[in-house]
Short mmCIF file of C-alpha atoms in Angstrom, two decimals:
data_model
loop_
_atom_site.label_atom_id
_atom_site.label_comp_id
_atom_site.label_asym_id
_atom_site.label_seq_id
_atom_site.Cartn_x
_atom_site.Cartn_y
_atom_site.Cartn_z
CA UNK M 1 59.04 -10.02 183.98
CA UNK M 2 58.60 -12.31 181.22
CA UNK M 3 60.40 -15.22 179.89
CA UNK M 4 59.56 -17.29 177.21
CA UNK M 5 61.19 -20.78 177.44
CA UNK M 6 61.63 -23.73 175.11
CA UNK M 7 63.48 -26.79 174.33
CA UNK M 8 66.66 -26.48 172.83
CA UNK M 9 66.59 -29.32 170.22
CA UNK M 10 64.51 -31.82 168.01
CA UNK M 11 65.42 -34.08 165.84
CA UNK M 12 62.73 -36.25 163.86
CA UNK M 13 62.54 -38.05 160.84
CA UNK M 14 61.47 -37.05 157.40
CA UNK M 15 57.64 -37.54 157.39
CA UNK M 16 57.38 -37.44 161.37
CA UNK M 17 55.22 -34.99 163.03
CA UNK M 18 57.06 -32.28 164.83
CA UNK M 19 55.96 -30.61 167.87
CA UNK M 20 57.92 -27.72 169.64
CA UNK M 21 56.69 -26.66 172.84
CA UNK M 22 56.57 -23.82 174.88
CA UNK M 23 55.89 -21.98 177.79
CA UNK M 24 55.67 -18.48 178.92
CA UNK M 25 54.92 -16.59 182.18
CA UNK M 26 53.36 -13.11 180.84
CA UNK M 27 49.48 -13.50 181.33
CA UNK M 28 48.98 -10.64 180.16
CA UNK M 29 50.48 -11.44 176.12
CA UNK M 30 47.78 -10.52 174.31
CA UNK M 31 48.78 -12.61 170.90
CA UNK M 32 51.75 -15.53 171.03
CA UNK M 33 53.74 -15.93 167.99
CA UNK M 34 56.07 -18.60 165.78
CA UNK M 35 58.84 -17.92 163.74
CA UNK M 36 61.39 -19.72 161.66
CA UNK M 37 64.81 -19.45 160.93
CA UNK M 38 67.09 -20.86 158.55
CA UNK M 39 71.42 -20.70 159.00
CA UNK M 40 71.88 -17.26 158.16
CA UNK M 41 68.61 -16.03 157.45
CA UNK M 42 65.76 -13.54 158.42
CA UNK M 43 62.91 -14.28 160.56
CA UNK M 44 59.89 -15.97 158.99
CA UNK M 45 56.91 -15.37 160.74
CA UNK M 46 54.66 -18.50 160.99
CA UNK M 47 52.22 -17.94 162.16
CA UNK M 48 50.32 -16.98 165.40
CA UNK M 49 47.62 -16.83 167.80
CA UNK M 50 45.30 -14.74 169.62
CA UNK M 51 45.43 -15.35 173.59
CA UNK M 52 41.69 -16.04 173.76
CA UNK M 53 42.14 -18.62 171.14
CA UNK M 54 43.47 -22.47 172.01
CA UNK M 55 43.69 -23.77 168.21
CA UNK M 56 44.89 -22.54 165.11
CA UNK M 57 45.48 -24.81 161.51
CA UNK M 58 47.16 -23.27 158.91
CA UNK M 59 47.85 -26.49 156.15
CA UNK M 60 50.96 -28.67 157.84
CA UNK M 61 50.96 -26.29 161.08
CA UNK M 62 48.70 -26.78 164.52
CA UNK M 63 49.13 -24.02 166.58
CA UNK M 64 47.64 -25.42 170.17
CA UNK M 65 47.48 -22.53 173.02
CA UNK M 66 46.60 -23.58 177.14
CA UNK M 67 46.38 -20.55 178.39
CA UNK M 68 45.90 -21.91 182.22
CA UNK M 69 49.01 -23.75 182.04
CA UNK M 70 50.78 -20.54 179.95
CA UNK M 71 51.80 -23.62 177.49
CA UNK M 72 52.06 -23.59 173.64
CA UNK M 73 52.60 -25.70 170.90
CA UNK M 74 53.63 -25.92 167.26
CA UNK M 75 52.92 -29.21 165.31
CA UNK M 76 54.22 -29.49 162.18
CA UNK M 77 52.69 -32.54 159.71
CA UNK M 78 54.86 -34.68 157.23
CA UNK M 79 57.93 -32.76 157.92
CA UNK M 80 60.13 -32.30 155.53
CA UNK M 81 64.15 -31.83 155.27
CA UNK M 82 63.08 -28.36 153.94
CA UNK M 83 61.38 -27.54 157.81
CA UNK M 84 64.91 -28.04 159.14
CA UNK M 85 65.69 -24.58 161.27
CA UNK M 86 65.19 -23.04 164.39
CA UNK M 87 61.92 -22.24 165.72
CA UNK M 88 61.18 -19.17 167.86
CA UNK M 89 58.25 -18.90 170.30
CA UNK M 90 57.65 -15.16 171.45
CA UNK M 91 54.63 -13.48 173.37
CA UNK M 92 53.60 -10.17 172.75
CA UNK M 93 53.08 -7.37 175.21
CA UNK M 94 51.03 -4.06 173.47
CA UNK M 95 52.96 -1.31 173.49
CA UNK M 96 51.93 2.42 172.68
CA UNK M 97 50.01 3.11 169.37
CA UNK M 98 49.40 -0.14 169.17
CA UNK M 99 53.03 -1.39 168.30
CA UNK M 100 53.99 -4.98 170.01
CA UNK M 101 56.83 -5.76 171.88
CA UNK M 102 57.71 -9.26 170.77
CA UNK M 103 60.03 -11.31 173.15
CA UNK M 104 61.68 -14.61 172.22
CA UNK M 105 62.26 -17.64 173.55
CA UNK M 106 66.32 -19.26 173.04
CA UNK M 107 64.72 -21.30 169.99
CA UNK M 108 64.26 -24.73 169.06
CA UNK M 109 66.42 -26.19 166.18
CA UNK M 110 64.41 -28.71 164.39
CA UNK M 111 66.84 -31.68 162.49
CA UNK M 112 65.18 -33.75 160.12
CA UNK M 113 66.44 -36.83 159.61
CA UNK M 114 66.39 -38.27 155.89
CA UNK Q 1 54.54 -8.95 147.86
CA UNK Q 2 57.31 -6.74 149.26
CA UNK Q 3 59.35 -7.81 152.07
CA UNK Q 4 60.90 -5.64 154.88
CA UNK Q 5 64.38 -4.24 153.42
CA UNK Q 6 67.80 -4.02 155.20
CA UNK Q 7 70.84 -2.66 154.00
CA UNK Q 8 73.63 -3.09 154.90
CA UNK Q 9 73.32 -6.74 154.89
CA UNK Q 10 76.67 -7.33 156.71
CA UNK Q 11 79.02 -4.59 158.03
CA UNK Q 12 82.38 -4.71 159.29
CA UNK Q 13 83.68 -1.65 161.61
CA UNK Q 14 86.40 -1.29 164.23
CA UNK Q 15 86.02 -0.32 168.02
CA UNK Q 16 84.84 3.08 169.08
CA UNK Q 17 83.71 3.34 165.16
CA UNK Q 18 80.46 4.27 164.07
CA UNK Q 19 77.70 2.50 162.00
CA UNK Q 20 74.00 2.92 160.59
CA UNK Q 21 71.68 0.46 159.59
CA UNK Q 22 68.99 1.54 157.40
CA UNK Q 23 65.88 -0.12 157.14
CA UNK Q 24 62.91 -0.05 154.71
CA UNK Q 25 59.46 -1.42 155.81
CA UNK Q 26 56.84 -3.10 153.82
CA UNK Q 27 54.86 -0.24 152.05
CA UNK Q 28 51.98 1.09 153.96
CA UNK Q 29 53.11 -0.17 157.38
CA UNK Q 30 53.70 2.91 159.78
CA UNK Q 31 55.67 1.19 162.75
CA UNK Q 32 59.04 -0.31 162.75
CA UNK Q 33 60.86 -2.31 165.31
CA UNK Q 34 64.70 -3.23 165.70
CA UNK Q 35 65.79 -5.83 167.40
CA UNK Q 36 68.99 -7.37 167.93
CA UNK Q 37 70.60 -10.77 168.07
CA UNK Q 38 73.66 -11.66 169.43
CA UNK Q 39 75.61 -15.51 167.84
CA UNK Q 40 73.38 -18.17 169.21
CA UNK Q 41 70.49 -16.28 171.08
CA UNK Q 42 67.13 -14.65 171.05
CA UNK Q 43 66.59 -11.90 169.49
CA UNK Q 44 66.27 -8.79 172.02
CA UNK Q 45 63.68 -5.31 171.16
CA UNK Q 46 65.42 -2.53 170.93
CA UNK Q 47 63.42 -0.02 170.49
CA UNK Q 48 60.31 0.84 168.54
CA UNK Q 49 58.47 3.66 165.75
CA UNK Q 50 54.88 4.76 165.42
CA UNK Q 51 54.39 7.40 162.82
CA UNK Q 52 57.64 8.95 162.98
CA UNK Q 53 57.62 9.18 166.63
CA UNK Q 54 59.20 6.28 169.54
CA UNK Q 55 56.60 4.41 170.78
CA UNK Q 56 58.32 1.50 172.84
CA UNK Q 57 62.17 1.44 174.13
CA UNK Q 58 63.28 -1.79 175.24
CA UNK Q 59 67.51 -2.85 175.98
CA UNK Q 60 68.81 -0.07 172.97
CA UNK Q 61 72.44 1.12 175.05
CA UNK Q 62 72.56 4.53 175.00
CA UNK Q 63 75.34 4.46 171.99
CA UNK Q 64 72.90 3.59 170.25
CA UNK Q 65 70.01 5.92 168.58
CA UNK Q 66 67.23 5.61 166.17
CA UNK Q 67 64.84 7.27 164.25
CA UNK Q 68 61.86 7.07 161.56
CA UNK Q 69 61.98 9.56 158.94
CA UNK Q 70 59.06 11.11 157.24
CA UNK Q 71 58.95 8.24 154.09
CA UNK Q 72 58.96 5.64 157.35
CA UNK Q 73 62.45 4.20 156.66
CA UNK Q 74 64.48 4.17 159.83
CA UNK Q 75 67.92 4.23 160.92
CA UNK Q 76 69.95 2.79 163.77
CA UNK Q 77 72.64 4.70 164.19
CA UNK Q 78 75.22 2.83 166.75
CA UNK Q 79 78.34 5.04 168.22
CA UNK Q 80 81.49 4.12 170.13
CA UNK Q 81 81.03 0.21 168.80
CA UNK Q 82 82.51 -2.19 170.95
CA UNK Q 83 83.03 -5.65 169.91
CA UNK Q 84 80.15 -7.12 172.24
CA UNK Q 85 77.67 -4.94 169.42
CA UNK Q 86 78.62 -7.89 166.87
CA UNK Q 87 75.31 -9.30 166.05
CA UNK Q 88 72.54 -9.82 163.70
CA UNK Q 89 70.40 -6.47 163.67
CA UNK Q 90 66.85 -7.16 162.73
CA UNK Q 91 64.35 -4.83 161.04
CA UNK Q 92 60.68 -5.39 161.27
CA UNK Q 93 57.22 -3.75 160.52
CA UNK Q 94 54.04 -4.29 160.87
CA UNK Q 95 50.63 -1.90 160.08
CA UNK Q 96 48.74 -0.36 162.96
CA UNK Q 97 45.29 -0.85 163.46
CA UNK Q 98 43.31 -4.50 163.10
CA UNK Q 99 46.43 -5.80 161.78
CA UNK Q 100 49.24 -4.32 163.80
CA UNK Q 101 50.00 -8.01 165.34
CA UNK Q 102 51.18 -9.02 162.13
CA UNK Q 103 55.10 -8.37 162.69
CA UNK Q 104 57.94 -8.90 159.14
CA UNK Q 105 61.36 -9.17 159.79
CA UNK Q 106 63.98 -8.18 157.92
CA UNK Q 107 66.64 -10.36 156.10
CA UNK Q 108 68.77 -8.81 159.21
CA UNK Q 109 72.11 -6.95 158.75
CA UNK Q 110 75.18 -8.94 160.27
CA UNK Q 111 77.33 -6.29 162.09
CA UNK Q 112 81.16 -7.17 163.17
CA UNK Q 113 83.29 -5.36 165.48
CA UNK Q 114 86.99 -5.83 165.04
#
């Protein structure tokens, strides 16, 4: 079955580079996702990547994707005390009429330091 | 641009009560996922809505039941609520076709069972 995993915590400091790993075990995910959430908030999709893909930029955010070692990556430039949250990795798995079955990792919770 | 609409946004009931989430996609998109999220974890599929009709079922307990009406809201409709339902009940939606990876969540709508 799958499982997604990831570290529980990070803590860097303001204007650090973040990276939040993880890895997954379905080869078969066919796109590999990030989202963010703040304390009592909605999920706040990212960004993502397609499984044939191992890079993705999108301004402060490097998504990097080994799909050998079933291993990705989310780098996050300058951080700022604003990026503070937890970050969820999740794989996809197509489902019927092309709907996607997301599922999550436990999520990383990113502390920036001042 | 419109976001994915959830209301309630928090919901108290009793045991063995009944509740129903109602959710409103972004406009346009035709499939809608719920998912659900229990104090500190991942957030688990539940169950999934292509054009009206169920297109993925994933850990929904069979209290639970769900539809998408003709306007593509859905609801959740939970039955016989035990206190173990209290969690954070996402909402998301995404457009089939090239785009149908492209998953919104909801703001989520906190349920608690007393």
């Amino acid at each position: 079955g799958e499982d997604v995993e990831q570290s529980l915590f990070l803590s860097v400091r303001e204007g650090d580079s973040s990276v939040i790993n993880c890895t997954y075990t379905d080869s078969s995910s066919t796109y590999l996702y990030w989202y963010k959430q703040e304390p009592g908030a909605g999920l706040q999709l990212l960004t993502y990547i397609f499984s044939n893909m191992d890079m993705k930029q999108d301004q402060r955010l490097t998504v990097l994707l080994n799909k050998k070692d079933k291993h990705l990556s989310l780098r996050i430039a300058d951080t700022q005390t604003g990026d503070s949250a937890v970050y969820f990795c999740a794989e996809s798995r197509g489902g019927e009429a092309g709907s996607y079955q997301l599922t999550f990792g436990k999520g990383t919770k990113l502390s920036v330091i001042p | 641009a419109a976001g994915v609409i959830q209301s309630p946004r928090h919901l108290i009931k009793e045991k063995r009560e009944t509740a129903t989430l109602k959710c409103y996609p972004i406009p346009r998109h035709d499939t809608v996922y719920w998912y659900q999220q229990g104090p500190g974890q991942d957030p688990q599929f539940l169950i999934s809505f292509y054009e009206k009709m169920q297109s993925d079922k994933g850990s929904i307990p069979d209290r639970f039941s769900a539809q998408q009406f003709s306007d593509y809201h859905s609801e959740l409709n939970m039955s016989s609520l035990e206190l173990g339902d209290s969690a954070l009940y996402f909402c998301a939606s995404s457009l089939s076709g090239q785009n149908s990876n492209t998953i919104y969540f909801g703001e989520g709508s906190w349920l608690t069972v007393v």
